[in-house]
Coordinates of C-alpha atoms and ligand atoms in Angstrom, one line a residue:
M2 CA 0.0 0.0 0.0
P3 CA 1.4 3.4 -0.9
D4 CA 1.7 5.9 1.9
H5 CA -1.3 8.1 1.1
E6 CA 0.0 11.3 2.8
R7 CA 3.3 11.2 0.9
V8 CA 1.5 10.4 -2.4
S9 CA -0.9 13.3 -1.8
A10 CA 1.9 15.8 -1.1
E11 CA 3.8 14.6 -4.2
T12 CA 0.6 14.9 -6.4
I13 CA 0.0 18.5 -5.3
E14 CA 3.6 19.5 -6.0
R15 CA 3.6 17.9 -9.4
L16 CA 0.2 19.4 -10.4
Q17 CA 1.5 22.8 -9.3
R18 CA 4.6 22.3 -11.5
I19 CA 2.5 21.3 -14.4
I20 CA 0.1 24.3 -14.1
R21 CA 3.1 26.7 -14.0
F22 CA 3.9 25.8 -17.6
D23 CA 1.7 28.2 -19.6
T24 CA 0.4 26.0 -22.3
T25 CA -2.4 28.3 -23.5
N26 CA -3.5 27.1 -26.9
P27 CA -2.9 28.9 -29.2
P28 CA 0.0 28.8 -29.3
G29 CA 0.3 25.9 -27.0
N30 CA 4.1 25.7 -26.4
E31 CA 3.7 22.3 -24.8
L32 CA 7.3 21.2 -25.4
A33 CA 8.7 22.6 -22.1
L34 CA 5.9 20.7 -20.2
A35 CA 6.6 17.5 -22.2
L36 CA 10.3 17.8 -21.1
Y37 CA 9.3 18.1 -17.5
L38 CA 7.1 15.1 -17.7
E39 CA 9.8 13.2 -19.5
S40 CA 12.3 13.9 -16.7
A41 CA 9.8 12.8 -14.0
L42 CA 9.3 9.5 -15.8
K43 CA 12.9 9.0 -16.6
D44 CA 14.0 9.6 -13.1
E45 CA 12.1 6.5 -12.1
G46 CA 13.5 4.4 -15.0
I47 CA 10.4 4.6 -17.3
D48 CA 11.1 4.6 -21.1
T49 CA 10.0 7.8 -22.9
T50 CA 9.8 9.2 -26.4
I51 CA 9.2 12.8 -27.3
L52 CA 7.7 13.6 -30.7
V53 CA 7.8 17.1 -32.1
P54 CA 5.1 17.7 -34.7
Q55 CA 5.9 21.5 -35.0
Q56 CA 8.3 23.9 -33.3
N57 CA 7.6 24.0 -29.6
R58 CA 4.7 21.5 -29.8
A59 CA 5.2 18.0 -28.5
Q60 CA 3.6 14.6 -27.7
L61 CA 5.2 12.6 -24.9
I62 CA 5.0 8.8 -24.7
G63 CA 6.1 6.9 -21.6
R64 CA 5.9 3.1 -21.4
I65 CA 6.1 0.5 -18.6
R66 CA 6.5 -2.8 -20.3
G67 CA 4.4 -5.8 -19.3
D68 CA 5.0 -9.4 -20.1
G69 CA 2.9 -9.1 -23.3
N70 CA 0.2 -11.5 -22.3
E71 CA -2.4 -8.8 -22.9
R72 CA -2.5 -5.8 -25.2
P73 CA -1.5 -2.4 -23.8
L74 CA -3.5 0.2 -21.9
I75 CA -3.1 3.9 -22.7
L76 CA -3.4 6.6 -20.1
L77 CA -4.2 9.7 -22.1
A78 CA -4.3 13.4 -21.2
H79 CA -3.7 16.6 -23.1
M80 CA -1.1 19.2 -22.1
D81 CA -2.6 22.4 -23.6
V82 CA -5.2 24.6 -21.9
V83 CA -7.7 27.2 -23.1
G84 CA -7.0 30.9 -22.6
V85 CA -7.8 33.0 -19.5
Q86 CA -9.5 36.3 -18.8
R87 CA -6.9 37.3 -16.2
A88 CA -8.8 40.2 -14.7
S89 CA -11.6 37.8 -13.7
W90 CA -9.4 35.5 -11.7
T91 CA -8.7 36.0 -7.9
H92 CA -5.6 33.7 -8.2
D93 CA -2.8 33.8 -10.8
P94 CA -4.0 31.1 -13.3
F95 CA -0.5 29.9 -13.8
A96 CA 0.8 29.8 -10.2
G97 CA -0.9 26.7 -8.9
D98 CA -2.0 28.4 -5.6
V99 CA -3.4 26.2 -2.8
D100 CA -6.1 27.9 -0.9
G101 CA -8.9 26.7 1.4
G102 CA -8.6 23.1 0.3
Y103 CA -8.4 23.8 -3.4
L104 CA -5.6 24.0 -6.0
Y105 CA -6.2 26.8 -8.4
G106 CA -5.0 27.2 -12.0
R107 CA -6.0 27.0 -15.6
G108 CA -6.2 23.3 -16.4
A109 CA -6.6 22.2 -12.8
I110 CA -9.6 20.2 -14.0
D111 CA -9.2 20.2 -17.8
D112 CA -6.9 18.4 -18.3
K113 CA -3.8 18.9 -16.1
G114 CA -5.5 17.3 -13.1
M115 CA -5.8 14.1 -15.1
L116 CA -2.3 14.6 -16.5
A117 CA -0.9 14.7 -12.9
A118 CA -3.0 11.7 -11.8
N119 CA -1.8 9.7 -14.8
L120 CA 1.8 10.7 -14.1
M121 CA 1.4 9.6 -10.4
T122 CA -0.2 6.4 -11.5
M123 CA 2.9 5.6 -13.7
L124 CA 5.3 6.5 -10.9
L125 CA 3.3 4.4 -8.3
L126 CA 3.1 1.4 -10.6
K127 CA 6.8 1.5 -11.3
R128 CA 7.6 1.8 -7.6
D129 CA 5.2 -1.1 -6.9
L130 CA 7.0 -3.2 -9.5
A131 CA 10.4 -2.3 -8.1
R132 CA 9.3 -3.4 -4.7
T133 CA 7.5 -6.6 -5.6
G134 CA 9.8 -7.7 -8.5
Q135 CA 6.7 -8.7 -10.6
K136 CA 5.8 -7.8 -14.2
L137 CA 2.6 -6.3 -15.5
S138 CA 0.4 -8.4 -17.7
R139 CA 0.3 -5.6 -20.3
D140 CA 2.2 -2.4 -21.2
V141 CA 0.9 0.7 -19.6
V142 CA 1.5 3.6 -21.9
F143 CA 1.4 7.3 -20.7
V144 CA 0.4 9.6 -23.6
A145 CA 0.5 13.4 -23.2
T146 CA -0.7 15.2 -26.3
C147 CA -0.7 18.8 -27.5
D148 CA -3.4 20.8 -29.3
E149 CA -6.5 19.1 -28.0
E150 CA -8.3 22.4 -27.3
S151 CA -7.9 23.5 -30.9
G152 CA -9.2 20.3 -32.3
G153 CA -6.2 18.0 -31.9
E154 CA -5.0 18.0 -35.5
I155 CA -1.4 18.6 -34.4
G156 CA -1.9 16.4 -31.3
M157 CA -3.8 13.1 -31.3
G158 CA -4.7 13.6 -35.0
W159 CA -1.0 13.8 -35.9
L160 CA -0.1 10.8 -33.7
V161 CA -2.8 8.6 -35.3
E162 CA -1.6 9.7 -38.7
N163 CA 2.1 9.3 -38.1
H164 CA 2.6 6.8 -35.3
P165 CA -0.4 4.5 -35.0
D166 CA 2.0 1.8 -33.8
L167 CA 2.6 3.7 -30.6
L168 CA -1.2 3.7 -30.0
D169 CA -1.7 0.0 -30.4
A170 CA -3.8 -0.9 -27.3
E171 CA -6.8 -2.8 -26.1
Y172 CA -7.9 0.0 -23.7
A173 CA -7.5 3.7 -23.1
L174 CA -8.5 6.0 -20.2
N175 CA -9.0 9.6 -21.2
E176 CA -11.0 12.7 -20.1
G177 CA -14.7 13.0 -21.1
G178 CA -16.6 11.5 -18.2
R179 CA -17.4 13.0 -14.9
T180 CA -17.6 12.2 -11.2
R181 CA -20.5 14.2 -10.0
I182 CA -21.5 14.9 -6.4
I183 CA -25.3 15.3 -6.6
D184 CA -26.7 15.4 -3.1
Q185 CA -25.5 15.0 0.4
G186 CA -22.2 13.4 -0.7
R187 CA -24.0 10.9 -3.1
C188 CA -21.9 10.5 -6.2
Y189 CA -22.0 9.0 -9.6
L190 CA -19.1 8.3 -11.9
A191 CA -20.2 8.6 -15.5
V192 CA -17.7 6.7 -17.7
Q193 CA -17.8 8.0 -21.2
A194 CA -18.0 5.0 -23.6
A195 CA -19.3 6.8 -26.7
E196 CA -19.8 10.3 -28.0
K197 CA -22.1 12.2 -30.4
I198 CA -20.8 13.1 -33.8
S199 CA -20.6 16.8 -34.7
H200 CA -21.6 18.0 -38.1
V201 CA -22.3 21.4 -39.8
V202 CA -25.4 22.0 -41.7
T203 CA -26.1 25.3 -43.5
V204 CA -29.6 26.6 -44.2
T205 CA -29.7 29.2 -46.9
A206 CA -32.6 31.4 -47.9
H207 CA -32.6 33.0 -51.4
G208 CA -34.6 36.0 -52.6
S209 CA -34.5 38.9 -55.0
A210 CA -31.8 41.5 -54.4
G211 CA -32.6 45.1 -54.7
H212 CA -32.7 48.6 -53.2
A213 CA -34.0 48.7 -49.7
A214 CA -36.2 51.6 -50.6
V215 CA -38.5 49.2 -52.4
P216 CA -39.5 46.4 -50.0
L217 CA -39.8 42.9 -51.6
P218 CA -42.0 40.0 -50.4
D219 CA -39.3 37.4 -51.1
N220 CA -36.7 39.2 -48.9
A221 CA -34.1 36.5 -48.1
I222 CA -33.7 37.6 -44.4
G223 CA -37.5 37.4 -43.9
R224 CA -37.5 34.0 -45.4
L225 CA -34.6 32.9 -43.3
G226 CA -36.4 34.1 -40.1
R227 CA -39.5 32.1 -41.0
A228 CA -37.3 29.0 -41.8
I229 CA -35.5 29.3 -38.4
A230 CA -38.9 29.6 -36.6
Q231 CA -40.0 26.3 -38.3
L232 CA -36.7 24.6 -37.4
S233 CA -36.8 25.7 -33.8
R234 CA -40.2 23.9 -33.3
H235 CA -38.7 20.6 -34.6
V236 CA -37.8 17.9 -32.1
E237 CA -35.7 14.9 -33.2
P238 CA -37.1 11.5 -32.3
L239 CA -36.2 9.8 -29.1
V240 CA -33.5 7.2 -29.6
L241 CA -32.3 5.0 -26.7
T242 CA -28.8 3.5 -27.3
D243 CA -27.5 0.6 -25.2
I244 CA -25.4 3.1 -23.3
T245 CA -28.2 5.6 -22.5
R246 CA -30.3 2.7 -21.3
Q247 CA -27.7 1.6 -18.8
F248 CA -27.0 5.2 -17.9
F249 CA -30.6 6.0 -16.8
A250 CA -31.2 2.5 -15.3
R251 CA -28.2 2.8 -13.0
L252 CA -28.6 6.5 -12.3
A253 CA -32.2 5.8 -11.1
G254 CA -30.6 3.9 -8.2
I255 CA -29.2 7.1 -6.6
W256 CA -31.2 9.9 -8.2
P257 CA -32.7 12.1 -5.4
N258 CA -35.7 13.6 -7.4
Q259 CA -38.6 11.2 -7.2
V260 CA -40.4 12.4 -10.4
E261 CA -37.2 12.2 -12.4
R262 CA -36.2 8.8 -10.9
T263 CA -39.6 7.3 -11.9
A264 CA -39.2 8.8 -15.4
M265 CA -35.7 7.2 -15.7
L266 CA -37.2 3.7 -14.8
D267 CA -40.2 4.2 -17.2
L268 CA -37.8 5.2 -20.0
V269 CA -35.8 2.0 -19.8
D270 CA -38.7 -0.3 -19.1
P271 CA -38.8 -3.0 -21.8
S272 CA -42.5 -2.4 -22.4
A273 CA -41.7 1.2 -23.5
A274 CA -45.4 2.0 -22.7
R275 CA -44.5 5.1 -20.6
A276 CA -41.4 6.1 -22.5
P277 CA -43.0 9.1 -24.3
D278 CA -44.1 10.6 -20.9
A279 CA -40.8 9.8 -19.4
D280 CA -39.1 11.5 -22.3
K281 CA -41.2 14.6 -21.6
V282 CA -40.0 14.8 -18.0
L283 CA -36.3 14.1 -18.6
S284 CA -35.9 16.2 -21.7
Q285 CA -36.7 19.3 -19.7
T286 CA -33.1 18.9 -18.4
P287 CA -30.9 20.0 -21.4
V288 CA -28.1 17.6 -20.7
F289 CA -30.5 14.7 -20.5
N290 CA -32.4 15.9 -23.6
A291 CA -29.0 16.0 -25.5
V292 CA -28.3 12.3 -24.9
L293 CA -31.9 11.2 -25.8
R294 CA -31.9 12.5 -29.4
N295 CA -29.9 14.1 -32.1
G296 CA -29.2 17.8 -31.2
I297 CA -29.6 20.8 -33.5
S298 CA -28.2 24.2 -32.4
P299 CA -28.2 27.3 -34.6
T300 CA -24.8 28.9 -34.0
V301 CA -23.9 31.4 -36.7
I302 CA -26.1 33.7 -38.8
E303 CA -25.1 35.7 -41.9
G304 CA -26.8 37.9 -44.4
G305 CA -26.6 41.3 -45.8
K306 CA -23.7 43.8 -45.8
Q307 CA -25.3 47.2 -46.0
F308 CA -28.4 48.9 -44.5
N309 CA -29.9 50.0 -47.8
V310 CA -29.2 46.9 -49.9
I311 CA -31.5 43.8 -49.9
P312 CA -29.2 40.8 -50.1
D313 CA -30.0 37.9 -52.4
S314 CA -29.3 35.3 -49.7
A315 CA -28.9 34.8 -46.0
C316 CA -27.9 31.7 -44.0
V317 CA -27.8 30.1 -40.6
V318 CA -25.3 27.5 -39.6
L319 CA -26.5 24.6 -37.5
N320 CA -24.3 22.4 -35.4
V321 CA -26.0 19.1 -35.7
R322 CA -24.9 16.3 -33.3
T323 CA -26.0 12.8 -34.1
L324 CA -26.2 9.9 -31.8
P325 CA -23.8 7.0 -32.7
G326 CA -25.4 4.9 -35.5
Q327 CA -27.9 7.6 -36.5
S328 CA -27.9 8.8 -40.1
L329 CA -27.1 12.4 -40.7
D330 CA -28.8 12.2 -44.1
D331 CA -32.0 11.0 -42.4
A332 CA -31.8 13.9 -39.9
V333 CA -31.3 16.4 -42.7
G334 CA -34.2 14.9 -44.6
R335 CA -36.4 15.6 -41.5
L336 CA -35.2 19.2 -41.4
R337 CA -35.9 19.6 -45.1
A338 CA -39.5 18.4 -44.5
V339 CA -39.9 20.8 -41.7
V340 CA -38.9 23.9 -43.7
T341 CA -41.8 24.6 -45.9
E342 CA -40.7 28.2 -46.5
P343 CA -40.0 28.7 -50.3
G344 CA -36.5 29.5 -51.6
V345 CA -34.7 27.8 -48.7
T346 CA -32.1 25.0 -49.0
V347 CA -30.7 22.8 -46.3
E348 CA -27.2 21.4 -47.0
I349 CA -24.6 19.4 -45.2
T350 CA -21.4 21.5 -45.2
Q351 CA -19.2 19.4 -42.9
R352 CA -19.8 15.8 -42.1
G353 CA -18.3 14.3 -38.9
I354 CA -16.8 10.9 -38.8
E355 CA -18.6 8.1 -37.0
A356 CA -16.7 6.3 -34.2
P357 CA -17.8 3.0 -32.6
A358 CA -18.8 2.8 -29.0
S359 CA -16.6 1.2 -26.4
D360 CA -18.1 -1.8 -24.6
P361 CA -19.8 -0.8 -21.3
N362 CA -19.4 -4.4 -20.0
S363 CA -15.7 -4.8 -20.6
A364 CA -13.0 -5.9 -18.1
M365 CA -11.7 -2.3 -18.2
F366 CA -15.1 -0.9 -17.3
D367 CA -15.4 -3.4 -14.4
A368 CA -11.9 -2.5 -13.2
I369 CA -12.9 1.2 -13.1
A370 CA -16.1 0.3 -11.2
E371 CA -14.3 -1.9 -8.7
A372 CA -11.6 0.8 -8.0
A373 CA -14.4 3.4 -7.5
H374 CA -16.4 1.2 -5.2
E375 CA -13.3 0.5 -3.1
L376 CA -13.0 4.3 -2.5
D377 CA -16.8 5.0 -2.2
P378 CA -19.0 1.9 -1.7
K379 CA -22.1 3.9 -2.6
I380 CA -21.0 5.5 -5.8
A381 CA -23.0 4.6 -8.9
V382 CA -20.8 3.8 -11.9
V383 CA -22.7 4.5 -15.1
P384 CA -21.7 4.2 -18.8
Y385 CA -22.2 7.6 -20.5
L386 CA -22.7 8.9 -24.0
S387 CA -21.1 12.4 -24.1
T388 CA -22.4 15.2 -26.2
G389 CA -18.9 16.8 -26.4
V390 CA -16.1 15.6 -28.6
T391 CA -12.8 14.2 -27.3
D392 CA -9.7 12.5 -28.7
S393 CA -11.2 9.2 -27.7
A394 CA -13.2 9.1 -30.9
R395 CA -9.9 9.0 -32.8
L396 CA -8.7 6.1 -30.6
R397 CA -12.0 4.2 -31.0
R398 CA -11.7 4.4 -34.8
L399 CA -8.3 2.7 -34.4
G400 CA -10.0 -0.1 -32.5
V401 CA -9.0 0.9 -29.0
Q402 CA -11.8 0.6 -26.3
A403 CA -11.5 4.2 -24.9
Y404 CA -13.2 5.3 -21.7
G405 CA -13.6 8.9 -20.5
I406 CA -13.4 9.5 -16.8
L407 CA -13.0 12.8 -15.0
P408 CA -12.1 11.0 -11.8
F409 CA -12.4 13.9 -9.5
P410 CA -15.7 14.1 -7.4
M411 CA -17.1 17.6 -7.8
P412 CA -20.4 19.4 -7.5
Q413 CA -21.6 20.9 -10.7
S414 CA -20.6 24.4 -9.5
D415 CA -16.9 23.5 -9.4
E416 CA -17.2 21.5 -12.7
E417 CA -18.5 24.6 -14.4
R418 CA -15.3 26.5 -13.7
M419 CA -13.7 24.3 -16.4
H420 CA -12.8 26.7 -19.3
G421 CA -14.1 29.5 -16.9
N422 CA -12.7 31.7 -14.2
D423 CA -10.9 30.6 -11.1
E424 CA -10.7 27.0 -12.3
R425 CA -9.8 24.8 -9.3
I426 CA -9.7 21.3 -8.1
P427 CA -10.6 20.2 -4.5
L428 CA -7.5 18.6 -3.0
E429 CA -9.6 15.7 -1.7
S430 CA -10.9 15.1 -5.2
L431 CA -7.5 15.2 -6.7
H432 CA -6.4 12.4 -4.3
F433 CA -9.5 10.4 -5.0
G434 CA -8.7 10.7 -8.7
V435 CA -5.1 9.4 -8.3
R436 CA -6.3 6.4 -6.2
L437 CA -9.1 5.7 -8.7
I438 CA -6.9 5.6 -11.8
H439 CA -4.1 3.8 -10.0
G440 CA -6.6 1.2 -8.6
A441 CA -8.2 0.6 -12.0
V442 CA -4.9 0.3 -13.8
A443 CA -3.4 -2.0 -11.2
R444 CA -6.4 -4.3 -11.6
I445 CA -6.4 -4.4 -15.4
A446 CA -2.7 -4.7 -15.7
G447 CA -2.4 -7.4 -13.0
A448 CA -0.3 -5.4 -10.5
R449 CA -0.2 -6.3 -6.8
T450 CA -0.3 -3.1 -4.7
Ligands
LIG512 ZN1 -9.8 18.7 -22.0

């Protein structure tokens, strides 16, 4: 058993060091942080490789070799962070201050907390192995990428393109889930096993151009407004995937609100008799609604350049997010049927790539659940379909079973500081996260601790 107090102190110190590297993306400048992580791994005798896709950008790979009986496990985190509005912070976002039981800093939650927890897991595993003289049943591979916050083209996208051999693995742990404290210390760990696919659809209204002094009935902006009104009343059909079924079935076990709990059970009931009513209750919560159906959000509007000129077209951009296995063409077909306004076209302008779901009943999923229950016997561990996009989709397309866990128990209010002001991680949650990842990895890689 590792000495928890010493491990906690070391974790805090390492996360502070990691936060002090300003890896705001753009420009990222992750190389310096990659060199620090490399030295931390090397000092304990762990093999490392640094790859430099562009000047000052880097990916770091560290590997503890197993006996090869099973295929590797990847521990993934990104090194870059989003920018800060410095004036709105009460702490220096790149100092790593500890105050009142919290560690403050940009990236404390997303994703440097996980980076530090993954690093500690590697170090603890290596120390366990040195002490016991045993070998792991599979390689455990530490992967720190750049550029995730700008889409990952230079980061995980580049790695997949140029070094897929380094990513050969059965499983991966990444960000993308959450450990949510909901009520009186009750907690659920949502393990992301699949994600929605993001597409761009453009709705364009056409009309006659002319001088604004002579109003025209087919004004493109008027047409676009009526088309948007029609689209905004459209609701995509309810679709229950395997993962959302399990999500609601298990969440019902701990959910405090009676009406919502009943709706969760009705929704997954095999008879499906009360599913439409249950959908009405649950879809009032936007994050639930977003996992129950394809999502359509208007995001950009364009039309006209000058106050006295009627433009011949105007358009609105929709971000359409489909559930795995749902056809974008079918969804767009439904949108076209909804828009009866004349002179309006609905076109797909950017099509996302489908990624398979990871198995919510795998040995890795079980290892995560067991490690979580050891720390908190009452925690509900639920598979989760995320509405956001992570690097895990790229890994899943390579055939890796990737799982998203944000292993730090937090109330929603702290989670919302992610990408916001005064981002911070509760120290207790940080330590929980290290023990959770270490526990899950030790189980799946056959380490005695
Ligand atoms: Zn992130």
